[in-house]
Short mmCIF file of C-alpha atoms in Angstrom, two decimals:
data_model
loop_
_atom_site.label_atom_id
_atom_site.label_comp_id
_atom_site.label_asym_id
_atom_site.label_seq_id
_atom_site.Cartn_x
_atom_site.Cartn_y
_atom_site.Cartn_z
CA MET A 1 24.38 -14.31 -29.68
CA TRP A 2 23.45 -13.22 -26.15
CA TYR A 3 24.22 -9.63 -27.11
CA CYS A 4 21.63 -9.81 -29.86
CA ILE A 5 19.00 -11.12 -27.48
CA LEU A 6 19.69 -8.33 -24.99
CA VAL A 7 19.42 -5.70 -27.71
CA LEU A 8 16.13 -7.25 -28.87
CA ILE A 9 14.71 -6.83 -25.35
CA CYS A 10 15.85 -3.21 -25.21
CA VAL A 11 14.23 -2.50 -28.58
CA LEU A 12 10.93 -3.99 -27.46
CA LYS A 13 10.93 -1.85 -24.29
CA GLY A 14 12.21 1.32 -25.93
CA GLY A 15 10.49 4.08 -27.79
CA GLY A 16 10.11 4.71 -31.49
CA THR A 17 7.54 3.89 -34.14
CA VAL A 18 6.31 0.38 -34.77
CA ARG A 19 7.78 0.43 -38.29
CA ARG A 20 11.19 1.47 -36.97
CA LYS A 21 11.08 -1.25 -34.29
CA ARG A 22 10.19 -3.80 -36.97
CA ARG A 23 13.18 -2.88 -39.10
CA ILE A 24 15.59 -2.94 -36.15
CA MET A 25 14.21 -6.25 -34.94
CA SER A 26 14.42 -7.66 -38.46
CA GLY A 27 18.11 -6.93 -38.70
CA LEU A 28 18.86 -8.25 -35.23
CA LEU A 29 16.91 -11.44 -35.80
CA ALA A 30 18.79 -11.97 -39.02
CA LEU A 31 22.11 -11.41 -37.25
CA CYS A 32 21.19 -13.88 -34.49
CA ILE A 33 20.32 -16.53 -37.06
CA ALA A 34 23.52 -15.87 -38.94
CA LEU A 35 25.62 -16.21 -35.78
CA SER A 36 23.94 -19.48 -34.91
CA VAL A 37 24.80 -21.11 -38.24
CA LEU A 38 28.32 -19.73 -38.66
CA PRO A 39 31.12 -22.21 -37.91
CA LEU A 40 33.59 -21.39 -35.11
CA SER A 41 36.26 -20.40 -37.62
CA ALA A 42 35.27 -17.12 -39.22
CA CYS A 43 37.72 -17.60 -42.11
CA THR A 44 35.72 -20.55 -43.47
CA ALA A 45 32.32 -18.93 -43.10
CA PRO A 46 30.40 -18.30 -46.31
CA LYS A 47 29.32 -14.78 -47.09
CA LEU A 48 25.60 -14.44 -46.41
CA THR A 49 23.26 -11.94 -47.99
CA LEU A 50 20.12 -11.55 -45.90
CA ASP A 51 17.02 -9.47 -46.47
CA PRO A 52 15.72 -8.46 -42.99
CA GLU A 53 12.21 -7.78 -44.32
CA GLU A 54 11.92 -11.39 -45.50
CA LEU A 55 13.00 -12.75 -42.10
CA TYR A 56 10.78 -10.49 -39.98
CA ALA A 57 7.60 -11.84 -38.36
CA LEU A 58 5.61 -10.45 -35.42
CA PRO A 59 5.49 -12.75 -32.41
CA GLU A 60 2.15 -14.55 -32.21
CA LEU A 61 0.01 -14.57 -29.08
CA PRO A 62 -1.29 -17.92 -27.84
CA GLU A 63 -4.47 -18.87 -29.62
CA ARG A 64 -6.69 -18.47 -26.55
CA TYR A 65 -5.58 -14.85 -26.06
CA THR A 66 -6.27 -14.10 -29.71
CA ALA A 67 -9.80 -15.43 -29.25
CA LEU A 68 -10.23 -13.36 -26.09
CA ASN A 69 -9.05 -10.22 -27.85
CA LYS A 70 -11.62 -10.77 -30.59
CA GLN A 71 -14.42 -10.97 -28.04
CA LEU A 72 -13.22 -7.80 -26.29
CA SER A 73 -13.07 -6.01 -29.63
CA ALA A 74 -16.62 -7.12 -30.38
CA ILE A 75 -17.81 -5.63 -27.07
CA GLN A 76 -16.14 -2.33 -27.97
CA GLU A 77 -17.67 -2.37 -31.43
CA SER A 78 -21.09 -2.65 -29.80
CA GLY A 79 -20.56 0.81 -28.29
CA ALA A 80 -18.85 -0.02 -25.00
CA GLU A 81 -15.66 1.56 -23.73
CA TYR A 82 -13.17 0.36 -21.15
CA ALA A 83 -13.96 1.61 -17.63
CA ALA A 84 -11.24 0.33 -15.31
CA PRO A 85 -11.66 0.56 -11.51
CA VAL A 86 -10.58 4.00 -10.35
CA SER A 87 -9.10 3.02 -6.97
CA GLY A 88 -7.49 0.14 -5.13
CA SER A 89 -4.65 -2.12 -6.19
CA ASN A 90 -6.40 -3.63 -9.22
CA ILE A 91 -6.93 -0.83 -11.73
CA GLN A 92 -6.29 -2.56 -15.06
CA PRO A 93 -9.15 -2.58 -17.62
CA VAL A 94 -8.56 -6.33 -18.20
CA GLN A 95 -7.47 -8.46 -15.23
CA MET A 96 -6.41 -12.10 -15.08
CA MET A 97 -7.33 -14.11 -11.98
CA ASP A 98 -7.88 -17.80 -11.25
CA LEU A 99 -11.31 -17.53 -9.68
CA ASP A 100 -12.31 -21.20 -9.54
CA GLY A 101 -8.97 -22.66 -8.44
CA ASP A 102 -8.49 -24.91 -11.46
CA GLY A 103 -5.06 -23.48 -12.30
CA ARG A 104 -6.32 -21.53 -15.31
CA GLU A 105 -6.88 -17.80 -15.15
CA GLU A 106 -10.22 -16.21 -15.85
CA ALA A 107 -10.26 -12.84 -17.60
CA LEU A 108 -12.31 -9.95 -16.20
CA ALA A 109 -12.90 -6.96 -18.47
CA PHE A 110 -14.41 -3.71 -17.18
CA PHE A 111 -16.64 -1.69 -19.51
CA ARG A 112 -19.14 1.15 -19.63
CA GLN A 113 -22.08 0.80 -22.02
CA SER A 114 -23.79 4.16 -22.45
CA ASP A 115 -27.29 2.78 -22.98
CA GLY A 116 -29.40 0.95 -20.40
CA GLU A 117 -30.14 1.34 -16.67
CA LYS A 118 -26.94 -0.48 -15.64
CA PRO A 119 -24.17 0.92 -17.85
CA LEU A 120 -21.25 -0.49 -15.81
CA LYS A 121 -20.39 -4.04 -16.76
CA ILE A 122 -17.81 -6.62 -15.74
CA HIS A 123 -17.45 -9.35 -18.37
CA ILE A 124 -15.96 -12.60 -17.07
CA PHE A 125 -14.36 -15.05 -19.50
CA THR A 126 -13.26 -18.58 -18.63
CA ALA A 127 -10.65 -20.65 -20.43
CA ASP A 128 -11.88 -23.73 -22.31
CA ASP A 129 -9.97 -26.91 -23.06
CA ASP A 130 -9.76 -25.99 -26.74
CA ASN A 131 -7.42 -23.03 -26.13
CA SER A 132 -10.13 -20.40 -26.28
CA TYR A 133 -12.12 -18.17 -23.93
CA ARG A 134 -15.87 -18.07 -23.55
CA GLN A 135 -17.96 -15.50 -21.71
CA ALA A 136 -19.17 -17.08 -18.47
CA ALA A 137 -20.89 -14.15 -16.76
CA VAL A 138 -21.63 -10.44 -16.84
CA ILE A 139 -21.90 -8.39 -13.64
CA GLU A 140 -23.88 -5.19 -14.13
CA GLY A 141 -24.06 -2.09 -12.00
CA SER A 142 -25.40 1.45 -12.08
CA GLY A 143 -23.72 4.64 -11.00
CA LEU A 144 -20.76 6.83 -11.88
CA ALA A 145 -17.93 4.29 -11.93
CA ILE A 146 -16.56 0.96 -10.82
CA TYR A 147 -14.71 2.27 -7.78
CA SER A 148 -12.61 -0.79 -6.93
CA VAL A 149 -12.33 -4.55 -7.30
CA ASP A 150 -10.59 -7.15 -5.18
CA TYR A 151 -10.44 -10.92 -4.99
CA SER A 152 -10.50 -13.07 -1.85
CA ASP A 153 -11.36 -16.62 -0.87
CA ILE A 154 -13.73 -15.60 1.91
CA ASP A 155 -15.34 -18.96 2.68
CA GLY A 156 -12.16 -21.03 2.40
CA ASP A 157 -13.39 -23.30 -0.40
CA GLY A 158 -10.45 -22.57 -2.71
CA ARG A 159 -12.49 -20.28 -4.98
CA MET A 160 -12.08 -16.53 -5.17
CA GLU A 161 -15.00 -14.22 -4.50
CA ILE A 162 -15.14 -10.93 -6.41
CA ILE A 163 -15.51 -7.86 -4.18
CA VAL A 164 -16.73 -4.81 -6.12
CA GLY A 165 -17.06 -1.26 -4.88
CA TRP A 166 -19.57 0.73 -6.97
CA ARG A 167 -19.42 4.53 -7.01
CA VAL A 168 -23.18 5.12 -7.04
CA SER A 169 -22.93 8.90 -6.64
CA MET A 170 -20.46 11.46 -5.34
CA ASP A 171 -21.75 10.82 -1.80
CA LEU A 172 -22.58 7.12 -1.90
CA GLN A 173 -20.69 3.89 -2.49
CA ALA A 174 -22.09 0.37 -2.55
CA LEU A 175 -20.17 -2.82 -1.83
CA ALA A 176 -21.19 -6.12 -3.41
CA VAL A 177 -19.59 -9.57 -3.32
CA TYR A 178 -20.03 -12.11 -6.12
CA SER A 179 -19.12 -15.74 -6.68
CA LEU A 180 -18.60 -17.26 -10.11
CA GLU A 181 -21.01 -20.18 -10.56
CA PRO A 182 -21.49 -22.55 -13.53
CA ASP A 183 -24.59 -20.58 -14.55
CA GLY A 184 -23.11 -17.11 -14.04
CA ALA A 185 -22.19 -14.71 -11.24
CA ARG A 186 -24.20 -14.86 -8.01
CA GLU A 187 -24.42 -11.89 -5.66
CA LEU A 188 -23.65 -12.89 -2.06
CA MET A 189 -24.29 -9.54 -0.32
CA ARG A 190 -24.69 -5.83 -0.91
CA THR A 191 -24.47 -2.82 1.39
CA ASN A 192 -23.44 0.81 1.52
CA TYR A 193 -19.87 1.37 2.69
CA VAL A 194 -16.95 3.74 3.10
CA LYS A 195 -14.11 1.24 3.66
CA TYR A 196 -13.85 -2.49 4.26
CA ALA A 197 -11.39 -5.20 5.23
CA VAL A 198 -11.20 -8.97 4.72
CA ALA A 199 -9.40 -10.97 7.40
CA ASP A 200 -9.68 -14.24 9.33
CA LEU A 201 -10.38 -12.68 12.71
CA ASN A 202 -11.12 -15.92 14.61
CA LYS A 203 -8.51 -18.13 12.88
CA ASP A 204 -11.07 -20.72 11.71
CA GLY A 205 -9.81 -20.82 8.13
CA LYS A 206 -12.59 -18.57 6.84
CA ARG A 207 -12.34 -14.83 6.40
CA GLU A 208 -14.72 -12.28 7.80
CA LEU A 209 -15.75 -9.24 5.78
CA THR A 210 -15.87 -6.10 7.94
CA VAL A 211 -17.65 -3.13 6.40
CA LEU A 212 -17.39 0.45 7.71
CA ARG A 213 -20.48 2.57 7.06
CA ALA A 214 -22.77 5.19 8.59
CA ASN A 215 -26.01 4.09 10.26
CA GLN A 216 -29.33 5.93 10.07
CA ASP A 217 -28.25 8.26 12.87
CA GLY A 218 -25.02 9.16 11.08
CA GLU A 219 -22.85 7.20 13.51
CA GLY A 220 -19.92 5.14 12.33
CA VAL A 221 -20.59 1.39 12.39
CA ALA A 222 -18.50 -1.70 11.66
CA ASP A 223 -20.52 -4.64 10.31
CA CYS A 224 -19.02 -8.13 10.39
CA TYR A 225 -20.21 -10.55 7.67
CA VAL A 226 -19.52 -14.28 7.82
CA SER A 227 -19.94 -17.01 5.23
CA LYS A 228 -22.96 -19.20 5.96
CA ASN A 229 -24.97 -21.53 3.71
CA GLY A 230 -23.41 -20.13 0.55
CA ALA A 231 -24.09 -16.51 1.40
CA LEU A 232 -22.51 -13.70 3.41
CA THR A 233 -24.59 -13.02 6.51
CA LEU A 234 -24.37 -10.08 8.90
CA ARG A 235 -23.14 -11.59 12.19
CA SER A 236 -22.55 -8.58 14.45
CA SER A 237 -22.08 -4.82 14.47
CA VAL A 238 -20.23 -2.38 16.71
CA LEU A 239 -19.98 1.39 16.89
CA VAL A 240 -16.70 3.09 15.96
CA SER A 241 -15.40 6.39 17.29
CA MET A 242 -15.01 8.36 14.08
CA THR A 243 -17.55 9.58 11.55
CA MET A 244 -17.36 8.21 8.03
CA ALA A 245 -16.22 11.63 6.82
CA GLU A 246 -13.26 11.39 9.19
CA LEU A 247 -12.52 7.87 7.93
CA SER A 248 -12.96 8.49 4.22
CA GLN A 249 -10.37 11.22 3.65
CA GLN A 250 -7.09 10.43 5.41
CA GLY A 251 -8.37 7.42 7.34
CA LYS A 252 -7.11 3.88 6.97
CA VAL A 253 -8.04 0.31 7.90
CA THR A 254 -5.06 -1.85 8.92
CA VAL A 255 -5.23 -5.61 9.37
CA GLY A 256 -2.91 -6.45 12.27
CA THR A 257 -2.20 -8.55 15.36
CA LEU A 258 -2.63 -8.13 19.12
CA ARG A 259 -0.06 -9.11 21.76
CA SER A 260 -2.13 -12.25 22.34
CA SER A 261 -1.46 -13.20 18.66
CA ASP A 262 -5.16 -12.65 17.87
CA PRO A 263 -5.95 -10.88 14.59
CA ALA A 264 -7.49 -7.43 14.84
CA LEU A 265 -8.50 -4.46 12.72
CA PHE A 266 -7.04 -1.05 13.47
CA ILE A 267 -9.41 1.65 12.22
CA THR A 268 -7.92 5.14 12.02
CA GLY A 269 -9.90 8.28 11.28
CA VAL A 270 -8.60 11.85 11.08
CA ALA A 271 -10.69 14.67 12.52
CA ASP A 272 -10.21 18.16 11.07
CA GLY A 273 -6.91 17.01 9.58
CA ALA A 274 -5.35 17.30 13.03
CA ARG A 275 -6.48 14.52 15.40
CA ALA A 276 -6.00 10.79 14.81
CA ILE A 277 -8.69 8.53 16.29
CA THR A 278 -7.93 4.81 16.33
CA ASP A 279 -10.28 1.93 17.19
CA VAL A 280 -9.11 -1.66 17.65
CA LEU A 281 -11.69 -4.26 16.58
CA ALA A 282 -11.50 -7.98 17.34
CA LEU A 283 -13.83 -10.96 17.60
CA ARG A 284 -14.65 -11.98 21.17
CA GLY A 285 -17.12 -14.83 21.64
CA GLY A 286 -17.98 -14.59 17.98
CA GLU A 287 -19.01 -10.93 18.29
CA LEU A 288 -17.15 -7.96 16.85
CA THR A 289 -15.84 -5.87 19.75
CA ASN A 290 -14.22 -2.44 19.96
CA LEU A 291 -11.41 -3.02 22.48
CA VAL A 292 -10.61 0.66 23.08
CA LEU A 293 -14.11 2.15 23.16
CA SER A 294 -14.71 3.84 26.50
CA ALA A 295 -17.91 2.84 28.27
CA ILE A 296 -18.05 6.34 29.77
CA THR A 297 -17.30 8.60 26.80
CA GLY A 298 -18.37 6.27 24.01
CA VAL A 299 -15.24 7.04 22.01
CA SER A 300 -11.79 5.55 21.67
CA GLY A 301 -9.08 6.20 24.21
CA GLU A 302 -6.59 6.38 21.35
CA VAL A 303 -6.87 10.01 20.29
CA SER A 304 -3.80 12.15 19.64
CA ARG A 305 -2.33 14.63 17.22
CA PHE A 306 -2.21 13.29 13.65
CA CYS A 307 1.31 12.96 12.25
CA SER A 308 0.65 11.04 9.00
CA VAL A 309 1.68 7.77 10.65
CA TYR A 310 -0.65 4.78 10.95
CA PRO A 311 -0.68 1.51 12.96
CA MET A 312 2.10 -0.86 11.94
CA ASP A 313 4.53 -3.41 13.31
CA ILE A 314 7.18 -0.79 14.06
CA ASN A 315 9.75 -3.16 15.63
CA GLY A 316 9.20 -6.35 13.65
CA ASP A 317 7.95 -8.43 16.60
CA GLY A 318 4.81 -9.61 14.79
CA VAL A 319 2.52 -7.34 16.85
CA THR A 320 0.81 -4.23 15.48
CA GLU A 321 1.47 -1.02 17.37
CA VAL A 322 -0.69 2.11 17.39
CA PRO A 323 1.11 5.48 17.09
CA ARG A 324 0.28 7.93 19.88
CA THR A 325 1.82 11.40 19.59
CA VAL A 326 3.12 13.02 22.77
CA THR A 327 4.34 16.58 23.23
CA LEU A 328 8.05 16.98 23.88
CA GLN A 329 9.30 19.59 26.29
CA GLY A 330 10.62 22.88 24.96
CA GLU A 331 9.70 26.31 23.70
CA ASP A 332 7.90 25.02 20.57
CA ALA A 333 5.84 22.37 22.35
CA ASP A 334 2.73 23.15 20.30
CA HIS A 335 4.56 22.74 17.01
CA ALA A 336 4.50 19.47 15.05
CA VAL A 337 8.30 19.38 15.23
CA SER A 338 8.07 18.87 19.00
CA GLN A 339 6.08 15.66 18.91
CA ARG A 340 7.40 12.20 19.65
CA VAL A 341 5.47 9.03 18.83
CA ASP A 342 4.81 6.40 21.49
CA TRP A 343 3.98 3.02 19.94
CA ILE A 344 1.23 1.19 21.85
CA SER A 345 0.35 -2.50 21.61
CA TYR A 346 -2.88 -4.09 22.87
CA ASP A 347 -3.85 -7.47 24.20
CA ALA A 348 -7.19 -9.25 23.72
CA SER A 349 -8.70 -7.49 26.76
CA GLY A 350 -7.82 -4.03 25.45
CA THR A 351 -4.93 -3.42 27.85
CA ALA A 352 -2.37 -1.01 26.36
CA SER A 353 1.40 -1.16 26.72
CA ARG A 354 4.04 1.20 25.34
CA VAL A 355 6.60 -0.70 23.28
CA LEU A 356 8.98 2.06 22.23
CA SER A 357 9.14 5.72 21.23
CA THR A 358 10.29 7.31 17.99
CA TYR A 359 10.84 10.73 16.54
CA HIS A 360 9.21 10.80 13.11
CA ASP A 361 10.35 13.43 10.62
CA VAL A 362 7.74 12.52 8.02
CA ALA A 363 8.42 15.60 5.89
CA ASP A 364 12.05 14.62 5.35
CA GLY A 365 11.48 10.88 5.16
CA TRP A 366 13.12 9.40 8.27
CA TYR A 367 12.53 8.40 11.86
CA LEU A 368 14.70 7.65 14.89
CA GLN A 369 13.92 5.16 17.62
CA LEU A 370 14.59 7.21 20.71
CA PRO A 371 17.25 5.63 22.95
CA GLU A 372 16.59 4.75 26.55
CA GLY A 373 16.12 7.84 28.69
CA TRP A 374 15.50 10.17 25.74
CA PRO A 375 11.68 10.33 25.39
CA GLU A 376 11.07 12.37 28.56
CA ARG A 377 14.36 14.28 28.53
CA VAL A 378 14.76 15.81 25.05
CA TRP A 379 13.15 18.45 22.91
CA VAL A 380 13.65 19.11 19.24
CA GLY A 381 14.45 22.06 17.00
CA ARG A 382 14.38 22.32 13.21
CA SER A 383 16.64 24.37 10.97
CA THR A 384 16.47 24.77 7.19
CA SER A 385 18.62 26.10 4.38
CA PRO A 386 18.43 25.55 0.60
CA ASP A 387 20.45 22.30 0.71
CA GLU A 388 20.21 21.22 4.36
CA ILE A 389 17.31 20.42 6.68
CA GLY A 390 18.44 19.60 10.20
CA ILE A 391 16.69 18.22 13.28
CA THR A 392 18.58 18.82 16.52
CA PHE A 393 17.87 17.00 19.77
CA TYR A 394 18.51 18.99 22.96
CA THR A 395 18.62 18.14 26.65
CA ASP A 396 19.17 20.12 29.84
CA SER A 397 21.78 17.71 31.14
CA SER A 398 23.50 20.62 32.85
CA ARG A 399 20.31 21.21 34.87
CA GLU A 400 20.43 24.85 33.82
CA GLU A 401 17.78 26.84 32.05
CA SER A 402 19.50 26.63 28.68
CA TYR A 403 19.33 23.41 26.71
CA VAL A 404 22.39 21.86 25.11
CA PRO A 405 22.47 20.04 21.76
CA VAL A 406 23.02 16.27 21.82
CA LEU A 407 22.46 15.01 18.28
CA ARG A 408 21.72 16.51 14.90
CA ILE A 409 20.34 14.58 11.92
CA THR A 410 20.53 16.42 8.62
CA ALA A 411 19.01 15.71 5.22
CA LEU A 412 21.41 16.92 2.52
CA SER A 413 20.37 17.68 -1.03
CA GLY A 414 21.83 19.69 -3.87
CA SER A 415 25.02 19.35 -5.88
CA GLU A 416 27.34 19.65 -2.87
CA ARG A 417 25.72 16.92 -0.76
CA GLU A 418 28.55 14.40 -1.16
CA ARG A 419 31.11 16.92 0.09
CA LEU A 420 28.90 18.13 2.90
CA ALA A 421 28.18 14.55 4.02
CA VAL A 422 31.82 13.92 4.96
CA ARG A 423 32.36 17.16 6.81
CA THR A 424 34.22 16.67 10.09
CA GLY A 425 32.05 15.09 12.75
CA ARG A 426 29.37 13.83 10.41
CA PHE A 427 28.60 10.16 9.67
CA ILE A 428 26.29 8.85 6.96
CA LEU A 429 23.02 7.23 8.06
CA GLY A 430 21.38 6.51 4.73
CA ARG A 431 20.57 7.61 1.19
CA ASN A 432 17.27 7.91 -0.63
CA ASP A 433 16.17 9.63 -3.85
CA GLY A 434 19.18 11.92 -4.13
CA VAL A 435 19.16 12.81 -0.43
CA ILE A 436 21.95 11.89 1.99
CA TYR A 437 21.10 11.61 5.67
CA VAL A 438 23.92 12.28 8.13
CA GLY A 439 24.25 12.27 11.89
CA GLU A 440 26.42 14.43 14.11
CA LEU A 441 27.04 13.91 17.84
CA LEU A 442 27.19 17.27 19.62
CA LYS A 443 28.73 18.52 22.88
CA GLY A 444 25.74 17.65 25.06
CA ASN A 445 26.24 13.97 24.28
CA GLN A 446 29.73 13.72 25.73
CA ASP A 447 29.07 13.56 29.47
CA TRP A 448 25.36 12.81 29.44
CA LYS A 449 24.07 9.76 31.30
CA TYR A 450 22.10 8.69 28.23
CA SER A 451 24.81 9.41 25.64
CA VAL A 452 24.90 7.37 22.44
CA THR A 453 27.55 6.22 19.96
CA GLU A 454 27.55 6.60 16.19
CA ASP A 455 26.75 2.89 15.81
CA GLU A 456 23.79 3.21 18.16
CA VAL A 457 22.45 6.12 16.14
CA ARG A 458 22.84 4.14 12.91
CA ALA A 459 20.98 1.19 14.44
CA SER A 460 18.14 3.45 15.59
CA PHE A 461 17.78 5.38 12.31
CA SER A 462 15.35 4.28 9.59
CA LEU A 463 14.09 5.72 6.34
CA ILE A 464 10.35 6.04 5.88
CA GLY A 465 9.44 3.92 2.88
CA THR A 466 6.98 5.27 0.37
CA GLU A 467 4.12 2.81 -0.05
CA TRP A 468 2.71 3.25 -3.55
CA SER A 469 -1.02 2.77 -3.79
CA ALA A 470 -3.67 3.74 -6.28
CA GLY A 471 -6.05 4.28 -3.38
CA ASP A 472 -8.21 2.27 -1.02
CA ASN A 473 -10.78 -0.34 -1.97
#
């Protein structure tokens, strides 16, 4: 019986035509029914003759979803077509979300209607007590596309606000926030933007909306909106170090935490694809403040070579650290291979403190927390072959001009990787997507003051996880 059920699931998920699936499902359903009525003793079971076509029936959707589907079909028949958000984490053409906190999900459908001044439309349907959906509101917008949509209880009343990014033109985006009211959708605020973040920055139970945009002079600005009297009101603004062009491409907004346990926003922009500029924004006395903005230069003190790494809690201590690249010693000091990353935490006054250092091999998908004594005493070399990519750490422990190898970490691929991974002296550090990562302690490690063991290397080694995202909001 259980076997039949498992096969049914596989059929539903598998390929093939609908007619073929129907016939297979018909036979399996018939077999399941037959097994359920047969007695335990097969010798006394009557011989059954079943016609699968007579037993087959498509599963029926709940009545309320059938009614919703009819309304969506009617919208399409009127000339509209689905126009799902093109970026962000919510990119489905029809999305289910409990907006009013009553335990029942509203349905939001995203369409484009070719005629009219506002062709972009978000239809919102609410569930009724009679197992059906009714249209409660329509949000309309003009422009090229619905760029993104997100949902957040900004004012802490248990109801979700709808945050919509509109792609007005190739060079302009507008951000609007709506609340679902009994008489329709009400717009709470609207502004131009490049990126935004929603976070409770003062821990009062309400969330602030921080919008990154360019002011009239082309400078980057962060605007902080707070919920007040049923609307979102601009509370304070502060300059940021990067232009919106530097923020929009490879830039990122990270919601994190300071050493003082205060929430903060870490704004990272990338200049010319080579320099990372990070601002740290927090609320102080109710005003948005840039903790790392220099009063002398007017820009952030956190500027270093970009290595495709962004602020994160690198050591799991609950505090967000900012990556700061530092040049290692050696002949290839100007090369990206010869860069370590110092991870910097901040307190509420903007005081920085280095937490730890890592070597990030982003291209090959791993990083190593550098052991004590290593950051200022090693340099790095890279070697490649068709099936092996190795990073070797060197030190001049002999105090001579020539450097000696201490540790090599190699990424193995290809058909021979399993054999190569157990070659004498190597120990496995991890596996990921058909790649085996191995370590190898070399001669310079033996008598060095800061030598490490295989277990210490394993504990310091981590794979770089791939964070899937359809884009930013």
